[in-house]
Coordinates of C-alpha atoms in Angstrom, one line a residue:
Chain A
D1 CA 142.3 95.7 106.8
Q2 CA 139.0 95.3 105.5
Q3 CA 136.6 93.8 108.4
V4 CA 133.6 93.7 106.1
K5 CA 134.1 92.1 102.5
Q6 CA 131.8 92.0 99.8
N7 CA 133.9 90.2 97.3
S8 CA 131.7 90.4 94.3
P9 CA 131.4 93.7 92.9
S10 CA 128.3 93.2 90.6
L11 CA 125.3 90.6 90.3
S12 CA 123.0 90.4 87.3
V13 CA 119.7 88.2 87.4
Q14 CA 116.5 87.9 85.6
E15 CA 113.3 89.6 87.0
G16 CA 111.3 87.0 89.1
R17 CA 114.4 84.9 90.1
I18 CA 116.4 85.0 93.3
S19 CA 119.1 87.2 93.9
I20 CA 121.8 86.3 96.6
L21 CA 124.2 88.8 97.8
N22 CA 126.9 87.6 99.9
C23 CA 129.1 89.4 102.6
D24 CA 132.0 88.0 104.8
Y25 CA 133.4 89.5 107.9
T26 CA 136.7 89.2 109.9
N27 CA 135.8 90.8 113.2
S28 CA 134.3 88.2 115.7
M29 CA 133.2 90.8 118.0
F30 CA 130.5 91.7 115.2
D31 CA 127.2 90.8 116.6
Y32 CA 124.5 92.8 114.7
F33 CA 124.4 93.3 110.9
L34 CA 122.7 95.7 108.3
W35 CA 122.0 95.7 104.8
Y36 CA 121.6 99.3 103.1
K37 CA 120.4 99.7 99.6
K38 CA 121.6 102.9 97.5
Y39 CA 120.3 104.3 94.4
P40 CA 122.3 106.7 92.4
A41 CA 122.3 110.6 93.7
E42 CA 120.4 109.2 96.9
G43 CA 121.8 108.4 100.3
P44 CA 121.7 104.7 101.7
T45 CA 118.5 103.4 102.9
F46 CA 118.0 100.8 105.5
L47 CA 116.8 97.4 104.2
I48 CA 117.1 94.6 106.8
S49 CA 119.1 93.6 109.8
I50 CA 120.1 90.7 111.8
S51 CA 121.2 90.0 115.2
S52 CA 123.9 87.1 116.0
I53 CA 121.2 85.4 118.2
K54 CA 119.4 84.7 115.1
D55 CA 120.3 82.8 112.1
K56 CA 117.6 84.3 109.6
N57 CA 115.5 87.2 109.3
E58 CA 112.8 87.9 107.0
D59 CA 110.9 90.9 105.9
G60 CA 108.7 90.5 102.7
R61 CA 110.9 89.8 99.7
F62 CA 114.0 90.0 101.7
T63 CA 115.9 87.4 103.9
V64 CA 119.1 87.7 105.5
F65 CA 120.9 84.6 106.6
L66 CA 123.8 84.6 109.2
N67 CA 126.4 82.0 109.6
K68 CA 128.5 82.9 112.5
S69 CA 130.7 79.9 112.4
A70 CA 131.7 80.9 108.7
K71 CA 131.6 84.6 109.6
H72 CA 129.1 84.8 106.6
L73 CA 125.9 86.4 105.7
S74 CA 123.8 86.7 102.4
L75 CA 120.9 88.8 101.5
H76 CA 118.1 86.7 99.5
I77 CA 115.8 88.9 97.3
V78 CA 112.9 86.7 96.0
P79 CA 111.4 87.4 93.4
S80 CA 113.6 90.0 92.1
Q81 CA 112.3 93.3 90.5
P82 CA 113.6 95.7 88.1
G83 CA 113.4 98.3 91.0
D84 CA 115.6 96.3 93.0
S85 CA 118.4 97.4 90.8
A86 CA 120.9 99.3 93.2
V87 CA 124.2 99.1 95.2
Y88 CA 123.6 96.8 98.3
F89 CA 125.9 97.4 101.2
C90 CA 126.5 95.1 104.2
A91 CA 127.5 96.9 107.4
A92 CA 128.3 96.2 110.9
P93 CA 128.0 98.4 114.1
Y94 CA 131.0 98.4 116.5
P95 CA 131.0 98.7 119.4
T96 CA 127.9 96.7 119.9
G97 CA 124.8 98.6 118.9
A98 CA 123.1 100.0 115.8
N99 CA 124.1 103.5 116.9
S100 CA 127.7 102.8 116.9
K101 CA 129.9 103.5 113.9
L102 CA 129.2 101.5 111.0
T103 CA 131.8 99.4 109.1
F104 CA 130.7 98.8 105.4
G105 CA 131.8 96.6 102.7
K106 CA 132.4 97.9 99.3
G107 CA 129.0 97.1 98.0
I108 CA 127.4 94.9 95.2
T109 CA 125.8 96.5 92.2
L110 CA 122.7 94.4 91.5
S111 CA 121.1 94.7 88.0
V112 CA 117.7 93.0 87.7
R113 CA 116.8 92.4 83.9
P114 CA 113.3 92.6 82.9
Chain B
D1 CA 109.0 114.3 108.0
A2 CA 111.8 115.7 106.0
G3 CA 114.5 113.0 106.8
V4 CA 118.0 113.8 107.0
T5 CA 119.0 116.8 104.8
Q6 CA 122.4 117.7 103.7
S7 CA 123.7 121.0 101.9
P8 CA 124.9 121.7 99.6
T9 CA 124.3 118.7 97.1
H10 CA 127.3 119.5 94.9
L11 CA 130.5 121.6 95.6
I12 CA 133.9 122.2 93.7
K13 CA 136.9 123.4 95.8
T14 CA 140.5 124.0 95.0
R15 CA 143.2 122.3 96.6
G16 CA 144.3 123.7 99.9
Q17 CA 140.6 125.6 100.4
Q18 CA 138.5 124.8 103.3
V19 CA 135.0 123.5 103.1
T20 CA 131.8 123.2 105.4
L21 CA 129.2 120.8 104.8
R22 CA 125.9 120.9 106.7
C23 CA 123.4 118.1 108.0
S24 CA 120.1 118.4 109.6
P25 CA 119.1 115.2 111.2
K26 CA 115.7 113.5 111.1
S27 CA 113.2 114.7 113.4
G28 CA 113.7 113.2 116.8
H29 CA 117.2 112.0 116.1
D30 CA 120.0 113.3 118.4
T31 CA 122.9 111.7 117.0
V32 CA 124.8 112.7 113.8
S33 CA 127.6 110.5 112.1
W34 CA 129.4 111.5 109.1
Y35 CA 131.0 109.2 106.5
Q36 CA 133.1 109.5 103.3
Q37 CA 132.3 107.3 100.3
A38 CA 135.0 107.5 97.7
L39 CA 134.3 106.1 94.1
G40 CA 133.9 102.3 94.2
Q41 CA 134.2 102.1 98.0
G42 CA 131.7 101.6 100.9
P43 CA 131.1 104.6 103.2
Q44 CA 134.2 105.1 105.7
F45 CA 133.2 106.4 109.0
I46 CA 134.6 110.0 110.2
F47 CA 133.0 110.8 113.4
Q48 CA 129.9 110.9 115.4
Y49 CA 128.4 113.6 117.5
Y50 CA 126.1 113.2 120.5
E51 CA 125.2 116.0 123.1
E52 CA 127.4 118.5 121.1
E53 CA 130.4 116.4 121.5
E54 CA 132.5 114.1 119.4
R55 CA 131.8 110.7 120.7
Q56 CA 133.6 108.4 118.4
R57 CA 136.2 109.1 115.6
G58 CA 137.3 107.0 112.5
N59 CA 140.9 107.0 111.0
F60 CA 140.6 110.4 109.4
P61 CA 143.4 113.4 110.0
D62 CA 142.8 116.4 112.1
R63 CA 142.0 118.2 109.1
F64 CA 138.4 116.9 109.5
S65 CA 136.6 118.5 112.3
G66 CA 133.0 118.9 113.1
H67 CA 130.6 120.3 115.3
Q68 CA 126.9 119.5 116.6
F69 CA 124.5 122.4 117.5
P70 CA 121.8 122.5 120.3
N71 CA 119.1 121.6 117.6
Y72 CA 121.3 118.3 116.7
S73 CA 122.3 119.7 113.4
S74 CA 125.9 119.2 112.5
E75 CA 128.7 120.6 110.2
L76 CA 131.7 118.9 108.9
N77 CA 134.9 121.0 108.2
V78 CA 137.7 119.9 106.2
N79 CA 140.8 122.3 106.1
A80 CA 143.7 122.3 103.7
L81 CA 141.8 120.3 100.9
L82 CA 143.7 117.4 99.0
L83 CA 142.7 116.2 95.8
G84 CA 142.0 112.8 97.5
D85 CA 139.3 114.5 99.6
S86 CA 137.3 114.3 96.5
A87 CA 134.1 112.1 97.6
L88 CA 130.7 111.6 98.3
Y89 CA 130.0 113.0 102.1
L90 CA 127.2 111.4 103.8
C91 CA 125.4 112.5 107.1
A92 CA 123.6 109.8 109.1
S93 CA 121.3 110.4 112.0
S94 CA 120.0 108.0 114.7
V95 CA 118.7 107.9 118.1
D96 CA 120.8 107.2 121.0
R97 CA 118.9 104.2 122.7
G98 CA 118.1 100.7 121.6
N99 CA 119.0 99.0 118.5
T100 CA 117.9 101.6 115.8
E101 CA 119.3 101.8 112.4
A102 CA 121.0 105.0 111.2
F103 CA 119.0 107.2 108.4
F104 CA 121.3 108.8 105.6
G105 CA 121.0 111.8 103.8
Q106 CA 121.4 112.3 100.0
G107 CA 125.2 113.2 100.3
T108 CA 127.3 116.1 99.4
R109 CA 129.5 115.4 96.3
L110 CA 132.8 117.3 97.2
T111 CA 135.0 117.7 93.9
V112 CA 138.6 119.0 94.6
V113 CA 140.6 120.5 91.8

């Protein structure tokens, strides 16, 4: 049973445009979410997080939106840059707390075309 | 700060053998978690160690075991290797307080032949 779903395996966008990466979850107990970015031959690196008490969190070019009623979150990257090309994972810790075990989606491969 | 370091980076083992993977957490971190990432999948939680004890465990068989040392470093042991154990094994470290994110090492690529 996949509790965190990233249904689109890949996304290709033009440099300078917006990238929107989607993530859905099924466990209503999840109340904190993280996005990780992974380059080949490297481990995942933390990008941005959001708590369920918020519906939006921004950090520079990266914004994460959370729709609790739809159990859906999305990561927006504006403007997209070629260096953003990587695999992006959505993850949720459970029990509550970022130190708990993380449940990951399968990831989305983002390609930003120059 | 060296971050999370894992060794070795690559490993080839024969089916039925045993393997030990090692992880040194980021400076100041006291909690170590291990994940298995199969090709085309997201990382799957194996277990977590804190204060030298296994605190949480994912859905992995007893062939997977671990250890945490007093300096917070950790080992992952896999016995009776199967072809399906071929994967990238990731170690993540974190601090056992507050809402802090986990930092990952570069992983160990295990190939079972």
